[in-house]
Amino acid sequence: MDKLVIGICSIGSGVGQSVIDSCKLFKPGAVQTVGLGNTPSAFGATECDRSRLIPGYHDGGYIERLIEVATEENITLLIPGHDDEAYILAKNREKLGAHGIGVLAAPEALIAMCRDKYSYTETFQEAAPFFVKSYTHQELLDADEDIFPLIKKPRSGYASKSISVIANRQGLNAVDDGESHIYQEIAMPASGDDLSVEYRSSLSRGENRQVSEISLQLIFDQGSKLRACCATTNRLVNGVPIEIVPIDLAPLNHFIEAFCRSMLRWSAFGPINVQGRMTDEGFKVFEINPRFTGITGLRAKLGFNEVEYVVIGLLMKQPCLQPRLSSRHAGVRQVASKKIDLPPSRWPASDSGHRAEVSGVRRVLLSGSTGLLGGLLLDRLLSDTDFEVYTVDRHRNGRQGIRQAYCFEELRSGVADIRGIDVVLHGAFARPHHGPEDHFAAIQTSMEFLRACMCMAPAKIIFLSSQSVYGNSKDVLSEASLLRPESSYAQAKVLVEDHLKSLSQMTRETRFTILRLSSVMGPLDALVEQEAYSSMMSTLAGGGEVSARHLSRRISKIDYRDAVDALLHFTKRESQHGFFDIINIGPGSTPSLGEVLDAAVERLGASYRVMASYAEGVPDDLIISSHKAHQEYTWYPRHDMQSTIDSFRK
């Protein structure tokens, strides 16, 4: 089955963010998320695999544009993040469905009824005794009895907004808002509640402390059968829960049974949230919201991942854990913070003279700039006005044009100032011919380097890995192929890759790209000394003769110029696969050793002789496919093997 692509709407809202937080806890690889909203810098925009701007849900053309974006992103399921949006999406369910776009929301009629708090007892008559009484303004003016204090709230409001206390008839007479509000009987905390006295005292001062509130979350399947539920007592500040504590469902069972009969009649599906309080008369309800809530993500961390259960279990009908709230933990919330990228148009003017602060220039931190590929890439970066270059190496790079050069020791000690780095390209590593001790040291240095970089939350980290992680194989190897690292060098690369993957699961501020590079070939001193093909070509170009065996064996070899082009290309390109991606970088074709030598003889006027092969036969090939780099990132090598051979002659 193809991976489900979910569109999470209103990603700047508390509910939208809560759904995103829940999706992060899905079993790995279950879904892809696309954040949808009308604010470019919304907090949740960087939490999804991708994000797109759409109009506000009350704007003209909202549904039409939503369909366009959903089709472009292959979204097949929308999850609303706002009450009004849930109603609009449910109302347009058939129109969206005609384009293969589902809506995770209750039926339109049920949403409309839940929005009208005044009609709860009539709409959900099976559970009528459990609802607080509601009055209109006129009903209170006509009433003879003194039923104050009351809670005044919008008849179709949400999220505890625009709520106030009407302490007496004098306060009621001062209100002039027609029928836009309702007046609810107050569900007084039970007399045994520790906060009962404090709550009654706050009411006398005209304050609604919102204490001891119970949030009951019910999950219904496509047949409107209750499949999961949990309840917490919430502590709120300005209507926002900052602490949730799981409670036993037993005192709520009578309400749940009665309410489920109403939900069956109204064809409920998905999440239904009920808010109330335990009083001396039992459980009393004052609000119903047919959606996920702002604490959905917090409940997921406590074991009740309702989003995963509905999406994976009920809609996709795949194995999924039954949501179960841990009774051993409480949930707490506080304001979170993160760094996001601003478009240059929103950058403040500066007279500091630092071009990266007043233009679209990106700051790149390059490790390994004194190495073979790192040095060549440094040349390209310094000649490109799109970049401002910082380096970190074993020893400081003295090259002119580098904005700031550091050594690894300065990074470890905290002396190196890498604040504001946009792209980190980690190329520093021990060479393949080095020993296990050097490769182990490279792992340690890499982890220290990456840890220091993560503190600055760069937008992107690129790690230069190797095709050697695959080991030899008879098959052409893609990014999904099984890893079989046979050398200490390959094993070291795999360990750093795994470390990066772990980091990617802990943050949504940085995107990680691993480039698995073919063996590099070219007429450069370091390659001629250490790489077999380069050594042979150099000898042949100089009029010498080489000996070779296993002429039928194929090993992917990439021209050094293409390797540098690829590094620059991916430094500029954004990831197409969320926050962690692996990409093979190899040649356009992989000729056998015999074919390479034959071409060298023809183009260089040289000769070679064939050595006898050992009895064990020809080793397996090592051929990697760069199809993903071609098709998804539009990177292609420009040099074939003949071009590389010619470079030795020149």
XYZ file of C-alpha atoms in Angstrom:
650
model
C 0.000 0.000 0.000
C 1.246 3.487 -0.865
C 2.099 5.762 2.030
C -0.891 7.848 3.139
C -0.420 11.596 2.704
C -2.314 13.608 5.329
C -3.097 17.295 5.008
C -3.193 18.924 8.456
C -5.191 22.141 8.273
C -4.798 25.276 10.406
C -1.255 24.330 11.342
C -0.899 27.557 13.270
C -3.689 26.558 15.667
C -3.403 24.638 18.922
C -5.452 21.761 17.519
C -3.427 21.637 14.286
C -0.175 21.557 16.253
C -1.588 18.856 18.524
C -2.408 16.659 15.514
C 1.134 17.203 14.175
C 2.591 16.170 17.539
C 0.512 12.988 17.443
C 1.650 12.135 13.909
C 5.275 12.265 15.055
C 4.491 9.320 17.332
C 3.055 7.123 14.562
C 4.901 3.921 13.752
C 7.847 4.905 11.481
C 7.026 5.525 7.836
C 3.266 5.157 8.276
C 2.266 8.521 6.774
C 3.545 11.732 5.256
C 2.244 15.036 6.595
C 1.594 18.248 4.690
C 0.902 21.332 6.775
C -1.772 23.649 5.387
C -2.372 27.206 6.555
C -2.345 30.854 5.565
C 0.599 31.991 7.703
C 4.114 31.391 6.256
C 5.773 31.453 9.674
C 3.232 29.273 11.491
C 4.881 27.159 14.195
C 3.576 23.914 12.712
C 4.834 24.660 9.188
C 8.292 23.296 10.016
C 6.902 20.302 11.926
C 5.393 18.582 8.885
C 7.209 16.785 6.073
C 6.082 19.590 3.743
C 3.912 22.674 4.059
C 1.792 24.761 1.665
C 0.071 28.113 1.902
C -3.694 28.164 1.295
C -6.331 30.881 1.796
C -8.146 31.265 5.097
C -11.176 28.977 5.426
C -13.528 31.961 5.338
C -11.923 33.415 2.192
C -13.487 33.092 -1.230
C -12.156 30.205 -3.282
C -10.906 28.357 -0.206
C -12.247 24.928 -1.179
C -11.163 25.250 -4.805
C -7.599 26.179 -3.832
C -7.545 23.463 -1.180
C -8.451 20.893 -3.833
C -5.675 22.178 -6.126
C -3.030 21.953 -3.399
C -4.256 18.582 -2.152
C -4.107 17.182 -5.679
C -0.589 18.527 -6.239
C 0.612 17.036 -2.947
C -1.269 13.717 -3.393
C -3.183 14.372 -0.165
C -5.960 11.829 0.350
C -7.028 12.795 3.877
C -7.637 16.203 5.460
C -7.702 16.761 9.217
C -9.231 20.097 10.285
C -7.555 22.096 13.036
C -10.381 24.524 13.817
C -14.109 24.251 14.608
C -15.231 26.477 11.733
C -12.898 24.688 9.355
C -14.249 21.273 10.398
C -17.766 22.465 9.585
C -16.729 23.873 6.174
C -14.841 20.704 5.223
C -17.728 18.476 6.318
C -20.123 20.648 4.343
C -17.964 20.147 1.220
C -17.272 16.464 1.843
C -18.814 15.290 -1.447
C -16.991 17.935 -3.487
C -13.666 16.966 -1.923
C -14.465 13.274 -2.241
C -14.958 13.648 -5.982
C -11.225 14.417 -6.143
C -10.243 11.487 -3.932
C -9.824 13.660 -0.839
C -11.312 12.362 2.409
C -12.199 14.449 5.458
C -11.598 13.252 9.004
C -14.575 14.979 10.554
C -18.010 14.171 11.912
C -21.076 14.589 9.672
C -22.065 18.154 8.872
C -25.368 17.917 10.792
C -23.661 16.656 13.954
C -21.036 19.409 13.836
C -23.795 22.006 13.464
C -25.654 20.589 16.476
C -22.512 20.510 18.622
C -21.903 24.172 17.835
C -25.306 25.158 19.209
C -24.839 24.813 22.983
C -28.358 26.017 23.731
C -29.915 22.979 22.026
C -27.817 20.248 23.666
C -30.617 18.767 25.764
C -32.955 18.605 22.778
C -30.331 17.398 20.286
C -28.794 14.760 22.535
C -31.950 13.922 24.446
C -30.760 10.461 25.507
C -28.177 12.200 27.719
C -30.273 15.295 28.542
C -30.045 14.968 32.378
C -26.262 15.297 32.194
C -26.215 18.744 30.568
C -26.173 22.026 32.446
C -29.249 24.140 31.795
C -28.940 26.878 29.168
C -30.984 30.061 28.785
C -31.317 32.821 26.243
C -31.098 36.455 27.250
C -34.822 36.911 26.880
C -35.646 33.802 28.916
C -33.658 35.181 31.815
C -35.321 38.571 31.606
C -38.717 36.843 31.773
C -37.736 34.454 34.589
C -39.073 35.045 38.106
C -36.602 32.882 40.025
C -33.073 33.935 40.924
C -30.813 31.412 39.154
C -27.575 33.366 39.234
C -24.583 33.186 38.935
C -24.413 32.007 35.313
C -21.713 31.597 32.683
C -22.184 33.807 29.624
C -20.636 32.391 26.442
C -21.140 32.627 22.656
C -23.918 30.333 21.505
C -21.530 28.796 18.940
C -18.171 29.741 20.445
C -15.188 27.506 20.989
C -12.040 27.038 23.084
C -13.425 28.837 26.154
C -13.296 32.194 24.388
C -15.459 35.237 25.246
C -16.651 33.661 28.486
C -17.643 35.715 31.502
C -19.586 35.400 34.754
C -23.001 37.057 35.220
C -23.235 37.256 39.005
C -26.738 38.728 39.356
C -29.710 40.312 37.580
C -28.014 43.687 37.600
C -25.165 42.210 35.556
C -27.697 40.657 33.168
C -29.476 43.985 32.630
C -26.164 45.538 31.602
C -25.867 43.032 28.741
C -27.200 44.041 25.329
C -26.225 41.394 22.802
C -29.511 39.918 21.594
C -29.391 36.170 21.047
C -25.668 35.859 20.183
C -24.879 34.469 23.624
C -26.339 31.873 25.924
C -26.293 31.729 29.707
C -25.392 28.414 31.256
C -26.005 27.095 34.704
C -22.660 26.720 36.492
C -21.410 23.207 37.151
C -20.136 23.707 40.685
C -17.240 21.451 41.685
C -18.366 18.700 44.054
C -18.203 19.710 47.712
C -15.443 17.144 48.279
C -13.260 18.767 45.632
C -10.228 20.538 47.116
C -10.828 23.487 44.781
C -14.555 23.877 45.479
C -14.221 26.711 48.014
C -11.695 28.571 45.844
C -13.943 28.252 42.801
C -17.034 29.589 44.590
C -14.991 32.476 45.946
C -13.754 33.368 42.442
C -17.333 33.428 41.141
C -18.282 35.998 43.761
C -15.585 38.224 42.256
C -16.918 37.650 38.748
C -14.061 35.300 37.792
C -14.320 31.896 36.138
C -11.280 29.968 37.369
C -11.891 26.974 35.075
C -10.771 24.457 37.702
C -11.482 20.730 37.948
C -12.680 20.568 34.357
C -13.010 17.108 32.860
C -12.142 16.409 29.240
C -13.716 13.194 27.974
C -12.431 12.056 24.577
C -14.541 9.521 22.672
C -13.529 7.806 19.417
C -16.240 6.370 17.140
C -15.774 4.063 14.149
C -17.538 4.225 10.782
C -20.560 2.443 12.282
C -20.755 5.042 15.099
C -19.677 2.435 17.630
C -17.523 3.648 20.516
C -14.067 2.139 20.046
C -11.912 4.044 22.568
C -12.265 6.689 25.253
C -10.333 8.341 28.051
C -10.805 11.177 30.507
C -8.550 13.682 32.242
C -8.965 16.437 34.784
C -7.509 19.610 33.308
C -6.031 22.715 34.870
C -6.445 25.717 32.551
C -4.953 29.172 32.220
C -6.915 31.577 29.998
C -8.853 28.634 28.614
C -5.742 26.643 27.660
C -5.035 23.339 29.496
C -1.558 23.406 31.032
C -1.895 20.199 33.051
C -3.899 17.030 32.437
C -4.268 14.174 34.934
C -5.899 10.858 33.896
C -9.018 9.859 35.834
C -11.111 6.704 36.207
C -13.955 6.383 33.696
C -16.303 4.587 36.115
C -18.060 7.758 37.414
C -18.695 8.780 33.775
C -20.034 5.455 32.513
C -23.745 6.321 32.807
C -23.223 9.464 30.755
C -21.073 7.625 28.194
C -23.733 4.940 27.680
C -26.512 7.499 27.193
C -24.403 9.795 25.010
C -23.350 6.921 22.746
C -27.012 6.309 21.927
C -27.242 9.910 20.734
C -24.040 9.545 18.729
C -25.412 6.449 16.995
C -28.509 8.390 15.999
C -26.369 11.251 14.632
C -23.936 8.883 12.808
C -20.873 10.076 14.727
C -17.429 9.268 13.399
C -13.952 9.998 14.724
C -13.177 12.122 17.773
C -15.871 13.677 19.942
C -14.692 15.767 22.889
C -16.950 16.383 25.870
C -16.142 18.961 28.529
C -17.745 18.990 31.914
C -17.228 18.853 35.660
C -18.028 16.455 38.479
C -20.643 18.073 40.757
C -22.616 16.963 43.798
C -25.298 15.843 41.323
C -22.818 13.840 39.256
C -21.173 14.585 35.919
C -22.405 17.756 34.218
C -21.550 18.672 30.612
C -21.239 22.205 29.279
C -19.532 21.818 25.866
C -19.111 19.304 23.028
C -16.539 19.555 20.220
C -16.577 16.963 17.400
C -12.836 17.093 16.693
C -9.385 16.502 18.053
C -8.343 18.991 20.736
C -5.404 21.072 21.853
C -4.331 18.275 24.226
C -4.618 15.462 21.655
C -0.822 15.431 21.254
C -0.328 15.397 25.014
C -2.724 12.474 25.377
C -0.738 10.686 22.662
C 2.415 10.996 24.749
C 0.496 9.396 27.621
C -0.419 6.427 25.418
C -3.752 7.547 23.941
C -2.788 8.320 20.327
C -6.265 8.876 18.949
C -5.005 10.321 15.645
C -2.983 7.209 14.872
C -5.870 4.957 15.912
C -8.409 6.721 13.688
C -6.080 7.111 10.694
C -4.157 3.838 10.785
C -6.617 1.579 12.577
C -10.076 2.754 11.498
C -9.436 4.325 8.072
C -6.456 2.358 6.753
C -7.530 -0.794 8.649
C -3.959 -1.672 9.503
C -2.699 -3.144 12.800
C -2.563 -0.403 15.399
C -2.264 -0.216 19.168
C -5.512 0.383 21.026
C -5.290 3.831 22.654
C -4.845 3.515 26.394
C -4.095 6.413 28.707
C -1.305 5.799 31.201
C -2.502 6.203 34.773
C 1.089 6.626 35.940
C 1.751 9.923 34.234
C 0.356 13.420 33.947
C 0.741 15.757 31.002
C 1.980 19.345 31.228
C 2.213 22.050 28.581
C 4.163 25.257 28.344
C 4.878 27.683 25.540
C 7.335 26.094 23.087
C 9.848 27.964 20.987
C 11.762 27.263 17.806
C 13.797 28.958 15.109
C 12.290 29.208 11.611
C 13.506 30.734 8.355
C 12.138 34.117 7.331
C 11.983 35.106 3.664
C 14.462 37.900 2.825
C 11.552 40.297 2.323
C 10.920 40.164 6.072
C 14.535 40.683 7.144
C 15.198 43.995 8.905
C 17.458 46.554 7.293
C 21.040 46.486 8.565
C 24.032 48.776 8.313
C 26.481 46.218 9.695
C 27.992 45.490 6.320
C 27.367 41.769 6.687
C 25.845 40.846 3.375
C 24.257 37.644 4.737
C 22.117 39.785 7.003
C 20.673 41.956 4.271
C 20.472 39.669 1.249
C 19.604 36.139 0.210
C 23.134 34.878 0.861
C 23.247 31.600 2.763
C 25.873 30.822 5.362
C 27.542 27.462 4.772
C 29.712 25.672 7.332
C 32.028 23.216 5.563
C 34.021 20.606 7.460
C 36.927 18.956 5.666
C 37.723 21.991 3.527
C 41.409 21.035 3.410
C 40.648 17.575 2.021
C 40.384 16.512 -1.591
C 36.691 17.040 -2.360
C 36.302 19.597 0.413
C 38.994 21.792 -1.131
C 37.438 21.578 -4.581
C 33.988 22.357 -3.151
C 35.458 25.296 -1.230
C 36.684 26.777 -4.531
C 33.175 26.551 -5.951
C 31.493 27.989 -2.851
C 33.870 30.943 -2.660
C 33.246 31.785 -6.308
C 29.465 31.666 -5.838
C 27.955 34.904 -4.529
C 25.009 32.959 -3.089
C 27.179 31.707 -0.216
C 29.141 32.998 2.733
C 31.601 30.289 3.764
C 32.739 29.164 7.209
C 35.085 26.201 7.654
C 36.100 23.811 10.417
C 39.026 21.415 10.051
C 41.742 19.718 12.084
C 43.742 22.919 11.578
C 42.430 26.315 10.508
C 42.144 26.808 6.767
C 44.147 29.901 5.768
C 42.463 30.293 2.380
C 41.498 33.845 1.406
C 37.777 34.512 1.058
C 36.614 32.328 3.943
C 34.431 34.388 6.240
C 35.704 32.569 9.323
C 37.907 29.468 9.652
C 37.899 27.309 12.787
C 39.500 24.109 14.001
C 37.599 21.266 15.679
C 39.122 22.091 19.061
C 37.542 25.576 18.916
C 34.195 23.937 18.215
C 34.561 21.577 21.181
C 35.528 24.401 23.537
C 32.682 26.653 22.412
C 35.000 29.335 21.037
C 33.786 28.916 17.454
C 30.843 31.213 16.685
C 28.604 29.355 14.235
C 25.396 31.196 15.055
C 23.209 31.835 12.050
C 24.596 28.978 9.936
C 22.066 27.893 7.306
C 23.700 24.808 5.774
C 26.206 22.431 7.356
C 28.145 20.201 4.959
C 30.089 17.561 6.870
C 32.830 16.105 4.700
C 35.682 15.691 7.209
C 36.471 11.997 7.687
C 39.346 9.551 7.738
C 40.179 8.098 4.322
C 39.229 4.498 3.365
C 42.874 3.305 3.442
C 43.346 4.522 7.018
C 43.182 2.080 9.915
C 40.294 1.259 12.312
C 41.684 3.642 14.962
C 41.394 6.594 12.582
C 37.906 5.554 11.533
C 36.811 5.316 15.175
C 38.252 8.786 15.819
C 36.295 10.069 12.787
C 33.067 8.795 14.369
C 33.813 10.638 17.618
C 34.747 13.853 15.813
C 31.619 13.648 13.650
C 29.328 13.268 16.647
C 30.981 16.146 18.500
C 30.754 18.309 15.395
C 27.084 17.477 14.779
C 26.187 18.042 18.424
C 27.722 21.522 18.304
C 25.892 22.285 15.045
C 22.534 21.107 16.393
C 22.716 23.678 19.185
C 22.471 26.344 16.477
C 19.531 24.622 14.701
C 20.751 25.003 11.094
C 18.182 24.653 8.338
C 20.046 21.753 6.704
C 22.828 19.269 7.456
C 24.434 17.274 4.631
C 26.679 14.306 5.413
C 29.054 12.961 2.786
C 28.825 9.169 3.071
C 30.015 6.410 0.764
C 28.771 3.652 -1.522
C 30.941 1.287 0.543
C 28.135 1.052 3.117
C 26.340 -1.340 0.726
C 29.208 -3.813 0.355
C 29.709 -5.855 -2.803
C 26.620 -7.267 -4.481
C 25.400 -8.870 -7.688
C 22.481 -6.390 -7.689
C 22.327 -2.745 -8.662
C 21.997 -0.940 -5.327
C 19.376 1.695 -4.527
C 18.921 3.772 -1.389
C 16.582 1.073 -0.041
C 19.112 -1.763 -0.454
C 20.352 -3.666 2.582
C 23.567 -2.296 4.081
C 26.539 -4.651 4.365
C 29.525 -2.539 5.493
C 32.577 -4.788 5.163
C 35.411 -2.425 6.157
C 35.971 -0.305 9.253
C 35.603 2.757 7.016
C 32.162 1.646 5.787
C 31.087 0.719 9.313
C 32.121 4.162 10.568
C 30.047 5.838 7.847
C 27.001 3.739 8.779
C 27.309 4.680 12.457
C 27.347 8.407 11.625
C 24.378 7.922 9.265
C 22.446 6.229 12.085
C 23.329 9.086 14.425
C 21.942 11.599 11.924
C 18.754 9.589 11.543
C 18.284 9.643 15.321
C 18.821 13.413 15.375
C 16.229 13.862 12.626
C 13.609 12.159 14.801
C 14.259 14.574 17.660
C 13.815 17.887 15.832
C 11.737 19.526 13.132
C 13.982 22.553 12.743
C 16.722 20.881 10.693
C 16.553 18.748 7.551
C 19.139 16.006 7.108
C 20.510 14.699 3.804
C 22.944 11.807 3.417
C 24.818 11.625 0.102
C 26.234 8.152 -0.589
C 28.993 8.944 -3.038
C 30.570 6.551 -5.543
C 34.296 5.977 -5.489
C 35.837 9.166 -6.905
C 38.219 8.993 -9.877
C 40.414 11.643 -11.482
C 43.960 12.932 -12.267
C 44.560 14.408 -8.811
C 47.607 13.492 -6.725
C 45.626 12.193 -3.749
C 43.509 9.984 -6.007
C 46.439 8.703 -8.036
C 48.168 7.674 -4.810
C 45.172 5.976 -3.196
C 42.520 4.992 -5.779
C 43.170 2.024 -8.066
C 41.506 3.236 -11.277
C 43.150 6.676 -11.016
C 46.530 5.070 -10.420
C 46.166 2.854 -13.510
C 45.016 5.719 -15.740
C 47.911 7.882 -14.579
C 50.398 5.117 -15.376
C 48.873 4.526 -18.811
C 48.815 8.250 -19.587
C 52.515 8.383 -18.742
C 53.370 5.621 -21.243
C 53.605 2.832 -18.698
C 51.932 -0.568 -18.639
C 49.572 -1.890 -15.968
C 48.498 -5.377 -14.950
C 44.920 -6.206 -13.983
C 42.698 -9.121 -13.033
C 38.927 -9.578 -12.681
C 38.280 -7.608 -15.877
C 34.546 -8.395 -15.812
C 34.006 -6.782 -12.418
C 32.043 -3.506 -12.286
C 32.516 -0.812 -9.640
C 30.783 2.574 -9.833
C 33.349 5.325 -10.345
C 32.367 8.980 -10.481
C 34.423 11.750 -12.056
C 35.767 14.125 -9.386
C 34.185 17.068 -11.224
C 30.743 15.438 -11.060
C 31.255 14.681 -7.378
C 31.893 18.353 -6.623
C 28.962 19.406 -8.825
C 26.707 17.080 -6.817
C 27.825 18.507 -3.479
C 27.149 22.046 -4.691
C 23.810 20.997 -6.206
C 22.522 19.501 -2.971
C 23.852 22.388 -0.915
C 21.443 24.556 -2.906
C 18.512 22.140 -3.224
C 15.837 21.515 -0.597
C 14.904 18.005 0.484
C 11.973 16.359 -1.278
C 11.435 13.797 1.476
C 10.740 15.548 4.738
C 13.402 15.828 7.394
C 15.644 12.883 6.527
C 16.727 11.711 3.092
C 19.372 9.437 1.583
C 20.563 9.923 -2.004
C 23.010 7.901 -4.096
C 25.485 9.916 -6.167
C 27.082 7.868 -8.936
C 28.075 7.853 -12.613
C 25.685 7.584 -15.524
C 26.961 4.081 -16.320
C 29.318 1.552 -14.791
C 31.575 -0.186 -17.356
C 33.592 -3.230 -16.366
C 37.294 -2.887 -15.571
C 38.097 -4.490 -18.912
C 35.968 -1.947 -20.763
C 37.677 0.889 -18.881
C 41.127 -0.424 -19.774
C 40.172 -0.970 -23.413
C 38.962 2.639 -23.620
C 42.206 3.806 -21.984
C 44.298 1.869 -24.505
C 42.368 3.474 -27.363
C 42.407 7.041 -26.019
C 45.818 7.084 -24.345
C 47.729 4.820 -26.748
C 48.791 2.564 -23.889
C 48.679 -1.149 -23.062
C 47.853 -3.495 -20.193
C 48.254 -7.167 -19.476
C 45.818 -9.552 -17.849
C 46.911 -11.316 -14.684
C 45.700 -14.783 -13.741
C 42.672 -14.740 -11.412
C 42.574 -16.632 -8.180
C 40.564 -19.833 -7.897
C 37.810 -18.239 -5.828
C 36.528 -16.379 -8.889
C 35.506 -12.790 -9.596
C 34.333 -10.698 -6.607
C 30.804 -9.275 -6.699
C 30.194 -5.910 -8.331
C 29.525 -2.625 -6.543
C 27.079 -0.629 -8.684
C 24.824 2.049 -7.236
C 21.797 3.580 -8.909
C 21.458 7.369 -9.007
C 17.872 7.199 -10.291
C 16.530 9.085 -7.269
C 19.024 11.929 -7.722
C 18.049 12.170 -11.397
C 14.279 11.951 -11.109
C 13.588 13.747 -7.825
C 16.443 16.251 -7.604
C 17.334 16.818 -11.286
C 21.018 16.100 -10.716
C 22.883 14.370 -13.546
C 26.597 13.643 -14.043
C 28.194 15.461 -16.974
C 31.248 13.251 -17.493
C 31.299 9.662 -18.734
C 34.265 7.307 -18.378
C 35.786 8.404 -21.679
C 35.707 12.028 -20.537
C 37.410 11.030 -17.291
C 40.116 9.109 -19.194
C 40.696 12.154 -21.409
C 41.262 14.269 -18.286
C 44.343 12.136 -17.503
C 45.750 12.785 -20.974
C 45.196 16.517 -20.615
